Coordinates of N, CA and C in Angstrom, one line a residue:
M1380 N 66.0 -25.3 10.8 CA 66.3 -23.9 11.0 C 65.4 -23.4 12.2
F1381 N 65.9 -22.3 12.8 CA 65.1 -21.7 13.9 C 64.5 -20.4 13.5
Q1382 N 63.4 -20.0 14.1 CA 62.7 -18.8 13.8 C 62.9 -17.9 15.0
M1383 N 63.5 -16.7 14.8 CA 63.7 -15.7 15.9 C 62.4 -15.0 16.2
I1384 N 61.9 -15.0 17.5 CA 60.7 -14.3 17.9 C 61.1 -13.2 18.8
C1385 N 61.0 -11.9 18.4 CA 61.2 -10.8 19.3 C 59.9 -10.2 19.7
R1386 N 59.7 -10.0 21.0 CA 58.4 -9.6 21.4 C 58.1 -8.1 21.1
I1387 N 58.0 -7.8 19.9 CA 57.7 -6.4 19.5 C 56.3 -6.1 20.0
P1388 N 56.0 -4.9 20.5 CA 56.8 -3.7 20.3 C 57.8 -3.4 21.3
N1389 N 58.1 -4.2 22.3 CA 59.1 -3.9 23.3 C 60.4 -4.6 23.0
P1390 N 61.5 -3.8 22.7 CA 62.7 -4.5 22.4 C 63.5 -4.9 23.6
N1391 N 63.0 -4.5 24.8 CA 63.8 -4.8 26.0 C 63.4 -6.2 26.6
V1392 N 62.4 -6.9 26.0 CA 62.1 -8.2 26.4 C 62.9 -9.2 25.5
A1393 N 63.2 -10.3 26.1 CA 64.1 -11.2 25.4 C 63.6 -11.7 24.0
C1394 N 64.5 -12.0 23.2 CA 64.2 -12.7 21.9 C 64.3 -14.2 22.1
T1395 N 63.5 -15.0 21.4 CA 63.6 -16.4 21.5 C 63.7 -17.0 20.1
F1396 N 64.2 -18.2 20.0 CA 64.2 -19.0 18.7 C 63.0 -20.0 18.8
M1397 N 62.3 -20.1 17.7 CA 61.2 -21.1 17.6 C 61.6 -22.2 16.6
T1398 N 61.4 -23.4 17.0 CA 62.0 -24.5 16.3 C 61.1 -24.9 15.1
R1399 N 61.1 -24.0 14.1 CA 60.5 -24.4 12.8 C 61.1 -23.5 11.7
S1400 N 61.0 -23.9 10.5 CA 61.7 -23.3 9.4 C 61.2 -21.9 9.2
V1401 N 62.1 -21.0 8.8 CA 61.7 -19.6 8.4 C 62.9 -19.1 7.6
S1402 N 62.6 -18.2 6.7 CA 63.6 -17.6 5.8 C 64.5 -16.7 6.6
I1403 N 65.7 -16.5 6.1 CA 66.7 -15.6 6.6 C 66.2 -14.2 6.5
F1404 N 65.4 -13.9 5.5 CA 64.8 -12.6 5.4 C 63.9 -12.2 6.6
T1405 N 63.1 -13.2 7.0 CA 62.2 -13.0 8.1 C 63.0 -12.7 9.4
I1406 N 64.1 -13.5 9.6 CA 64.9 -13.3 10.8 C 65.5 -11.9 10.8
L1407 N 66.1 -11.5 9.7 CA 66.7 -10.2 9.7 C 65.7 -9.1 9.8
T1408 N 64.5 -9.3 9.2 CA 63.5 -8.2 9.4 C 63.0 -8.1 10.8
L1409 N 62.8 -9.2 11.5 CA 62.4 -9.2 12.9 C 63.5 -8.5 13.8
A1410 N 64.8 -8.9 13.5 CA 65.9 -8.4 14.3 C 66.0 -6.9 14.1
F1411 N 65.7 -6.4 12.9 CA 65.8 -5.0 12.6 C 64.8 -4.2 13.3
F1412 N 63.5 -4.6 13.3 CA 62.5 -3.9 13.9 C 62.6 -4.0 15.5
A1413 N 63.1 -5.1 15.9 CA 63.3 -5.3 17.4 C 64.2 -4.3 18.0
S1414 N 65.1 -3.7 17.2 CA 66.1 -2.7 17.7 C 65.5 -1.3 17.9
F1415 N 64.2 -1.1 17.5 CA 63.6 0.2 17.6 C 62.3 0.0 18.5
G1416 N 62.4 0.8 19.6 CA 61.3 0.6 20.6 C 60.1 1.4 20.2
Q1417 N 58.9 1.0 20.8 CA 57.7 1.7 20.6 C 57.2 2.4 21.9
T1418 N 58.1 2.3 22.9 CA 57.7 2.8 24.2 C 57.6 4.3 24.1
K1419 N 56.5 4.9 24.7 CA 56.3 6.3 24.7 C 57.2 7.0 25.7
K1420 N 57.6 8.3 25.5 CA 58.5 9.0 26.4 C 57.9 9.2 27.8
D1421 N 56.5 9.2 27.9 CA 55.9 9.3 29.2 C 55.9 8.0 30.0
S1422 N 56.4 7.0 29.4 CA 56.6 5.7 30.1 C 58.0 5.4 30.5
L1423 N 58.9 6.4 30.3 CA 60.3 6.3 30.5 C 60.7 6.9 31.9
Y1424 N 61.5 6.2 32.6 CA 62.0 6.7 33.9 C 63.6 6.7 33.8
V1425 N 64.2 7.8 34.1 CA 65.6 8.0 34.1 C 66.0 8.5 35.5
F1426 N 67.0 7.8 36.1 CA 67.3 8.1 37.5 C 68.7 7.6 37.8
V1427 N 69.3 8.3 38.8 CA 70.5 7.8 39.4 C 70.2 6.8 40.4
G1428 N 70.7 5.6 40.3 CA 70.3 4.5 41.2 C 71.5 3.9 41.9
E1429 N 71.3 3.5 43.1 CA 72.3 2.7 43.9 C 71.9 1.2 43.9
K1430 N 72.8 0.4 43.5 CA 72.5 -1.0 43.4 C 72.2 -1.6 44.8
I1431 N 71.0 -2.3 44.8 CA 70.6 -3.2 46.0 C 70.9 -4.6 45.6
E1432 N 70.3 -5.0 44.5 CA 70.4 -6.4 44.1 C 70.2 -6.6 42.6
V1433 N 71.0 -7.5 42.0 CA 70.7 -7.9 40.6 C 71.0 -9.4 40.6
S1434 N 69.9 -10.1 40.2 CA 70.0 -11.6 40.2 C 69.3 -12.2 39.0
Q1435 N 69.9 -13.3 38.5 CA 69.4 -13.9 37.3 C 68.1 -14.7 37.7
F1436 N 67.2 -14.7 36.8 CA 66.0 -15.6 36.9 C 65.7 -16.3 35.5
H1437 N 64.8 -17.3 35.5 CA 64.6 -18.0 34.3 C 63.1 -17.9 34.0
P1438 N 62.8 -17.0 33.0 CA 61.4 -16.7 32.7 C 60.8 -18.0 31.9
K1439 N 59.5 -18.1 32.1 CA 58.9 -19.2 31.4 C 58.8 -18.9 29.9
V1440 N 59.1 -19.9 29.1 CA 59.0 -19.8 27.6 C 58.3 -21.1 27.1
D1441 N 57.7 -21.0 26.0 CA 57.1 -22.2 25.4 C 58.1 -23.3 25.1
S1442 N 57.7 -24.5 25.2 CA 58.6 -25.6 25.0 C 59.3 -25.7 23.7
D1443 N 58.7 -25.0 22.7 CA 59.4 -25.0 21.4 C 60.2 -23.8 21.1
H1444 N 60.4 -23.0 22.2 CA 61.2 -21.8 22.1 C 62.5 -21.9 22.9
V1445 N 63.6 -21.2 22.4 CA 64.8 -21.2 23.2 C 65.2 -19.7 23.5
L1446 N 65.3 -19.4 24.7 CA 65.6 -18.1 25.2 C 67.0 -17.6 24.7
M1447 N 67.1 -16.5 24.0 CA 68.4 -16.0 23.5 C 69.1 -15.1 24.4
D1448 N 68.4 -14.5 25.4 CA 69.0 -13.6 26.3 C 68.9 -14.2 27.7
R1449 N 69.9 -13.8 28.6 CA 69.8 -14.1 30.0 C 68.9 -13.0 30.7
A1450 N 68.1 -13.4 31.7 CA 67.1 -12.5 32.3 C 67.5 -12.3 33.7
F1451 N 67.3 -11.0 34.2 CA 67.8 -10.6 35.5 C 66.7 -9.8 36.2
K1452 N 66.5 -9.9 37.5 CA 65.7 -9.1 38.3 C 66.6 -8.1 39.0
A1453 N 66.3 -6.8 38.9 CA 67.2 -5.8 39.5 C 66.4 -4.9 40.4
K1454 N 67.0 -4.6 41.5 CA 66.4 -3.7 42.5 C 67.4 -2.6 42.9
Y1455 N 67.0 -1.3 42.8 CA 67.8 -0.2 43.0 C 67.2 0.8 43.9
K1456 N 68.0 1.5 44.7 CA 67.5 2.7 45.4 C 67.6 3.9 44.5
V1457 N 66.5 4.7 44.4 CA 66.5 5.8 43.6 C 67.1 7.0 44.3
I1458 N 68.2 7.4 43.8 CA 69.0 8.5 44.5 C 68.5 9.9 43.9
Q1459 N 68.3 10.0 42.6 CA 67.9 11.2 42.0 C 67.1 10.9 40.7
N1460 N 65.9 11.5 40.7 CA 65.1 11.4 39.4 C 65.6 12.4 38.4
I1461 N 65.8 12.0 37.2 CA 66.3 12.8 36.1 C 65.1 13.1 35.1
Y1462 N 64.4 12.0 34.9 CA 63.3 12.2 33.9 C 62.2 11.2 34.3
G1463 N 60.9 11.6 34.2 CA 59.8 10.7 34.5 C 59.3 11.0 35.9
N1464 N 58.1 10.5 36.1 CA 57.4 10.8 37.4 C 57.3 9.5 38.3
Y1465 N 58.5 9.0 38.5 CA 58.6 7.8 39.4 C 58.5 8.2 40.9
K1466 N 57.6 7.6 41.6 CA 57.4 8.2 43.0 C 58.1 7.5 44.1
S1467 N 58.4 6.2 44.0 CA 59.0 5.4 45.1 C 60.5 5.7 45.2
D1468 N 61.0 5.4 46.4 CA 62.5 5.5 46.6 C 63.3 4.3 46.2
T1469 N 62.6 3.2 45.8 CA 63.2 2.1 45.3 C 62.5 1.6 44.0
I1470 N 63.2 0.9 43.1 CA 62.6 0.5 41.9 C 63.0 -0.9 41.6
Q1471 N 62.1 -1.7 41.1 CA 62.5 -3.1 40.6 C 62.1 -3.2 39.2
F1472 N 62.9 -3.9 38.4 CA 62.7 -4.0 37.0 C 63.4 -5.3 36.4
D1473 N 63.0 -5.7 35.3 CA 63.6 -6.8 34.6 C 64.6 -6.3 33.6
A1474 N 65.7 -7.0 33.4 CA 66.7 -6.7 32.4 C 67.1 -7.9 31.6
Y1475 N 67.2 -7.8 30.3 CA 67.6 -8.9 29.4 C 68.9 -8.5 28.7
D1476 N 69.8 -9.5 28.7 CA 71.1 -9.2 28.1 C 71.6 -10.4 27.3
H1477 N 71.9 -10.2 26.1 CA 72.4 -11.3 25.2 C 73.8 -11.8 25.6
Y1478 N 74.6 -10.9 26.3 CA 76.0 -11.2 26.5 C 76.2 -11.7 28.0
G1479 N 75.2 -11.8 28.8 CA 75.4 -12.3 30.1 C 74.9 -11.3 31.1
E1480 N 75.6 -11.2 32.2 CA 75.3 -10.3 33.3 C 75.3 -8.8 32.8
P1481 N 74.3 -8.1 33.1 CA 74.2 -6.7 32.6 C 75.4 -5.9 33.0
A1482 N 76.0 -5.1 32.1 CA 77.2 -4.3 32.5 C 76.9 -3.3 33.6
F1483 N 75.7 -2.8 33.7 CA 75.4 -1.8 34.7 C 75.5 -2.4 36.1
S1484 N 75.3 -3.7 36.2 CA 75.4 -4.3 37.6 C 76.8 -4.3 38.2
K1485 N 77.8 -4.0 37.4 CA 79.1 -4.0 37.9 C 79.5 -2.7 38.7
Y1486 N 78.6 -1.7 38.7 CA 78.9 -0.4 39.3 C 77.9 -0.2 40.5
K1487 N 78.4 0.5 41.5 CA 77.5 0.8 42.6 C 76.4 1.8 42.3
Y1488 N 76.8 2.9 41.6 CA 75.9 4.0 41.2 C 75.8 4.0 39.7
V1489 N 74.6 4.1 39.1 CA 74.5 4.2 37.7 C 73.3 5.1 37.3
L1490 N 73.4 5.7 36.2 CA 72.3 6.4 35.6 C 71.5 5.4 34.7
L1491 N 70.3 5.1 35.1 CA 69.6 4.0 34.4 C 68.4 4.5 33.6
F1492 N 68.0 3.7 32.6 CA 66.9 4.1 31.8 C 65.9 2.9 31.8
V1493 N 64.7 3.1 32.3 CA 63.8 2.0 32.5 C 62.4 2.4 31.9
S1494 N 61.8 1.5 31.2 CA 60.5 1.8 30.6 C 59.4 0.9 31.1
A1495 N 58.2 1.5 31.2 CA 57.0 0.7 31.6 C 56.4 0.1 30.3
Y1496 N 56.0 -1.2 30.4 CA 55.4 -1.8 29.3 C 54.5 -2.9 29.8
S1497 N 53.2 -2.8 29.5 CA 52.2 -3.8 29.9 C 52.2 -4.1 31.4
G1498 N 52.4 -3.0 32.1 CA 52.3 -3.2 33.6 C 53.6 -3.6 34.3
K1499 N 54.7 -3.7 33.5 CA 55.9 -4.1 34.1 C 57.0 -3.1 33.7
L1500 N 58.1 -3.1 34.4 CA 59.2 -2.2 34.1 C 60.4 -3.0 33.6
Y1501 N 61.0 -2.5 32.5 CA 62.1 -3.1 31.8 C 63.2 -2.1 31.6
H1502 N 64.4 -2.6 31.8 CA 65.6 -1.8 31.5 C 65.7 -1.6 30.0
E1503 N 65.9 -0.4 29.6 CA 66.2 -0.1 28.2 C 67.5 -0.8 27.8
K1504 N 67.4 -1.7 27.0 CA 68.5 -2.7 26.8 C 69.8 -2.0 26.5
Y1505 N 70.8 -2.3 27.3 CA 72.2 -1.9 27.2 C 72.4 -0.4 27.6
Q1506 N 71.4 0.3 28.0 CA 71.6 1.8 28.2 C 71.8 2.1 29.6
F1507 N 72.9 2.7 29.9 CA 73.2 3.2 31.3 C 74.5 4.0 31.2
F1508 N 74.8 4.7 32.3 CA 76.1 5.3 32.5 C 76.5 5.0 34.0
D1509 N 77.8 4.6 34.2 CA 78.3 4.6 35.5 C 78.5 6.0 36.0
V1510 N 78.1 6.4 37.2 CA 78.2 7.8 37.6 C 78.9 7.8 39.0
Y1511 N 79.4 9.0 39.3 CA 80.2 9.2 40.5 C 79.9 10.6 41.0
K1512 N 80.0 10.7 42.4 CA 79.7 12.0 43.0 C 80.8 13.0 42.7
T1513 N 80.4 14.3 42.5 CA 81.3 15.3 42.2 C 81.5 16.2 43.5
K1514 N 82.5 17.1 43.4 CA 82.8 18.0 44.6 C 81.6 19.0 44.8
N1515 N 80.9 19.3 43.8 CA 79.7 20.2 43.9 C 78.4 19.5 44.2
G1516 N 78.5 18.2 44.6 CA 77.3 17.5 45.0 C 76.4 16.9 43.9
R1517 N 76.9 16.9 42.7 CA 76.1 16.4 41.6 C 76.7 15.0 41.2
W1518 N 76.0 14.4 40.2 CA 76.5 13.1 39.7 C 76.9 13.3 38.2
A1519 N 78.0 12.6 37.9 CA 78.6 12.8 36.6 C 79.3 11.5 36.2
S1520 N 79.7 11.4 34.9 CA 80.4 10.3 34.4 C 81.5 10.9 33.4
S1521 N 82.3 9.9 32.9 CA 83.3 10.3 32.0 C 82.8 10.6 30.6
Y1522 N 83.7 11.2 29.7 CA 83.4 11.3 28.3 C 83.0 10.0 27.7
K1523 N 81.9 9.9 27.0 CA 81.4 8.7 26.4 C 81.5 8.8 24.9
V1524 N 82.5 8.2 24.2 CA 82.7 8.4 22.8 C 81.5 7.8 22.0
G1525 N 80.9 6.7 22.5 CA 79.8 6.1 21.7 C 78.6 6.9 21.6
D1526 N 78.3 7.7 22.7 CA 77.1 8.6 22.6 C 77.4 9.8 21.8
Y1527 N 78.6 10.4 22.0 CA 78.9 11.6 21.2 C 79.0 11.3 19.7
E1528 N 79.4 10.1 19.4 CA 79.6 9.7 18.0 C 78.3 9.1 17.4
H1529 N 77.2 9.0 18.1 CA 76.0 8.5 17.6 C 75.6 9.4 16.4
S1530 N 75.1 8.8 15.3 CA 74.8 9.6 14.1 C 73.8 10.7 14.4
Y1531 N 72.9 10.5 15.4 CA 71.9 11.6 15.7 C 72.5 12.7 16.5
N1532 N 73.7 12.5 17.0 CA 74.3 13.5 17.9 C 75.4 14.3 17.3
K1533 N 75.4 14.3 15.9 CA 76.5 15.1 15.3 C 76.5 16.6 15.6
N1534 N 75.3 17.1 15.8 CA 75.2 18.6 16.1 C 74.7 18.8 17.6
T1535 N 75.0 17.9 18.5 CA 74.6 18.1 19.8 C 75.2 19.3 20.5
P1536 N 74.4 20.1 21.2 CA 74.9 21.2 22.0 C 75.6 20.8 23.2
V1537 N 75.5 19.6 23.6 CA 76.2 19.1 24.8 C 77.7 18.9 24.5
K1538 N 78.5 19.5 25.4 CA 79.9 19.4 25.3 C 80.6 18.8 26.6
P1539 N 81.7 18.1 26.4 CA 82.4 17.6 27.6 C 82.8 18.8 28.5
E1540 N 82.7 18.6 29.8 CA 83.2 19.6 30.8 C 84.2 19.0 31.7
L1541 N 85.1 20.0 32.2 CA 86.0 19.6 33.2 C 85.3 19.3 34.5
I1542 N 85.4 18.1 35.0 CA 84.6 17.6 36.2 C 85.5 17.4 37.4
G1543 N 85.1 17.9 38.5 CA 85.8 17.7 39.7 C 85.1 16.6 40.5
F1544 N 85.6 15.4 40.5 CA 85.0 14.3 41.3 C 85.5 14.3 42.7
E1545 N 84.7 13.8 43.6 CA 85.1 13.7 45.0 C 86.3 12.8 45.1
N1546 N 86.3 11.7 44.4 CA 87.4 10.8 44.4 C 87.8 10.5 42.9
E1547 N 89.1 10.1 42.7 CA 89.6 9.8 41.4 C 88.7 8.8 40.7
V1548 N 88.3 9.1 39.5 CA 87.5 8.1 38.7 C 88.5 7.6 37.5
S1549 N 88.7 6.4 37.4 CA 89.6 5.8 36.4 C 89.1 4.5 36.0
Y1550 N 89.6 4.0 34.8 CA 89.3 2.7 34.2 C 90.5 1.9 34.0
N1551 N 90.4 0.7 34.2 CA 91.6 -0.2 34.0 C 91.8 -0.5 32.5
I1552 N 92.9 -0.2 32.0 CA 93.2 -0.3 30.6 C 94.2 -1.4 30.3
K1553 N 94.6 -2.2 31.3 CA 95.6 -3.2 31.2 C 95.1 -4.2 30.1
G1554 N 95.9 -4.5 29.2 CA 95.6 -5.5 28.1 C 94.9 -5.0 26.9
R1555 N 94.5 -3.7 27.0 CA 93.9 -3.1 25.8 C 94.9 -2.7 24.8
S1556 N 94.5 -2.7 23.5 CA 95.4 -2.3 22.5 C 95.6 -0.8 22.5
K1557 N 96.6 -0.3 21.9 CA 96.9 1.1 21.8 C 95.7 1.8 21.0
E1558 N 95.2 1.2 20.0 CA 94.1 1.7 19.2 C 92.9 1.9 20.1
D1559 N 92.6 0.8 20.9 CA 91.4 0.9 21.7 C 91.5 2.0 22.7
I1560 N 92.7 2.2 23.3 CA 92.9 3.2 24.3 C 92.7 4.6 23.7
E1561 N 93.3 4.8 22.5 CA 93.2 6.1 21.9 C 91.8 6.4 21.5
Y1562 N 91.0 5.4 21.2 CA 89.6 5.6 20.8 C 88.7 5.8 22.0
L1563 N 88.8 4.9 22.9 CA 87.9 5.0 24.1 C 88.2 6.0 25.1
F1564 N 89.5 6.3 25.3 CA 90.0 7.1 26.3 C 90.9 8.2 25.8
P1565 N 90.4 9.0 24.9 CA 91.2 10.0 24.2 C 91.6 11.2 25.1
S1566 N 92.7 11.8 24.8 CA 93.2 13.0 25.4 C 92.4 14.2 24.7
P1567 N 92.0 15.2 25.4 CA 92.3 15.6 26.8 C 91.3 15.1 27.8
Y1568 N 90.3 14.3 27.3 CA 89.2 13.8 28.2 C 89.7 12.9 29.3
F1569 N 90.8 12.2 29.0 CA 91.4 11.2 30.0 C 92.9 11.5 30.1
K1570 N 93.4 11.1 31.2 CA 94.9 11.1 31.4 C 95.3 9.7 31.6
I1571 N 96.2 9.2 30.8 CA 96.7 7.9 30.9 C 97.9 7.8 31.9
A1572 N 97.7 7.0 32.9 CA 98.8 6.8 33.9 C 99.0 5.3 34.2
G1573 N 100.0 4.8 33.6 CA 100.2 3.3 33.8 C 99.1 2.5 33.2
N1574 N 98.5 1.7 34.0 CA 97.4 0.8 33.5 C 96.0 1.4 33.7
K1575 N 95.9 2.7 33.9 CA 94.6 3.3 34.1 C 94.4 4.6 33.3
A1576 N 93.1 4.8 32.9 CA 92.7 6.0 32.2 C 91.9 6.8 33.3
I1577 N 92.5 8.0 33.6 CA 91.9 8.8 34.7 C 91.0 9.8 34.0
V1578 N 89.8 9.9 34.5 CA 88.8 10.9 33.9 C 89.1 12.3 34.2
V1579 N 89.2 13.1 33.2 CA 89.4 14.6 33.4 C 88.2 15.3 33.0
F1580 N 87.6 15.0 31.8 CA 86.4 15.7 31.3 C 85.3 14.6 31.3
G1581 N 84.1 15.2 31.4 CA 82.9 14.3 31.4 C 81.6 15.1 31.3
N1582 N 80.5 14.6 31.8 CA 79.3 15.3 31.8 C 78.4 14.9 33.0
Y1583 N 77.6 15.9 33.4 CA 76.7 15.7 34.5 C 75.5 14.8 34.0
A1584 N 74.8 14.2 35.0 CA 73.7 13.3 34.7 C 72.7 13.9 33.8
E1585 N 72.3 15.1 33.9 CA 71.3 15.8 33.1 C 71.8 15.8 31.6
Q1586 N 73.1 16.1 31.4 CA 73.6 16.1 30.1 C 73.8 14.8 29.5
L1587 N 74.1 13.8 30.3 CA 74.2 12.4 29.8 C 72.8 11.9 29.3
F1588 N 71.7 12.3 30.1 CA 70.4 12.0 29.6 C 70.1 12.6 28.3
E1589 N 70.5 13.9 28.1 CA 70.3 14.6 26.8 C 71.0 13.8 25.6
L1590 N 72.2 13.3 25.9 CA 72.9 12.6 24.8 C 72.1 11.3 24.4
K1591 N 71.6 10.6 25.4 CA 70.7 9.4 25.1 C 69.4 9.8 24.5
K1592 N 68.8 10.9 24.9 CA 67.5 11.4 24.4 C 67.6 11.7 22.9
T1593 N 68.7 12.4 22.5 CA 68.8 12.8 21.1 C 69.5 11.8 20.3
G1594 N 70.0 10.7 20.9 CA 70.8 9.7 20.2 C 70.0 8.4 20.2
I1595 N 70.4 7.4 21.0 CA 69.8 6.1 20.9 C 68.3 6.0 21.2
L1596 N 67.9 6.8 22.2 CA 66.5 6.8 22.5 C 65.6 7.4 21.4
K1597 N 66.1 8.4 20.7 CA 65.5 8.9 19.5 C 65.4 7.8 18.4
A1598 N 66.5 7.1 18.2 CA 66.6 6.1 17.2 C 65.6 4.9 17.6
R1599 N 65.3 4.7 18.8 CA 64.4 3.7 19.2 C 62.9 4.1 19.2
G1600 N 62.7 5.4 18.8 CA 61.4 5.9 18.7 C 60.8 6.4 20.0
I1601 N 61.5 6.5 21.0 CA 61.0 7.0 22.3 C 60.8 8.5 22.3
F1602 N 61.8 9.2 21.7 CA 61.7 10.7 21.5 C 61.7 11.0 20.0
D1603 N 61.0 12.1 19.7 CA 61.0 12.6 18.3 C 62.3 13.3 17.9

């Protein structure tokens, strides 16, 4: 049997398996606590970034450990600071992803969440928004059902707004089930046209940060 080792208190660093016996209870306990971060809010940087490079690397692990996540080095141009006191116009950080290439790397512009830990910067695991320029010069994204439906956001004051993007923003829905489309791209927030869901309502970057702040980042212990 393998023992899972998550480098608590930072949930954004990869988990590994150690090749010695351990109870299922221990594995589940470690996995549970690894999902909640200990990073303080003053170590968090939130910014709109433009992708420069995202490339995989192979971190050193002990010979009796097996890395459970793929590791990536990311470099982004900082377009707009939303939260935190990050000074440079570029930022480099590590990202770990159990499913492969980080989803945020698929987009040119993203709202990213990065935390400082032990002198290094790490992406807050799986947390980002794809963002697009609006006609009024701001950054925004589509309605995000997962953040609005987070258990901590039941009474959020943030509401979807009608957004005027510089260019059409849409998502490919070809091959998705009717149930998936209705859940992920509901009316009136999206308009379905053929194989795409066109964004109608969404939120600006500052509002998107508030949804994360009161939702998943609160659950991870970053915010009270």
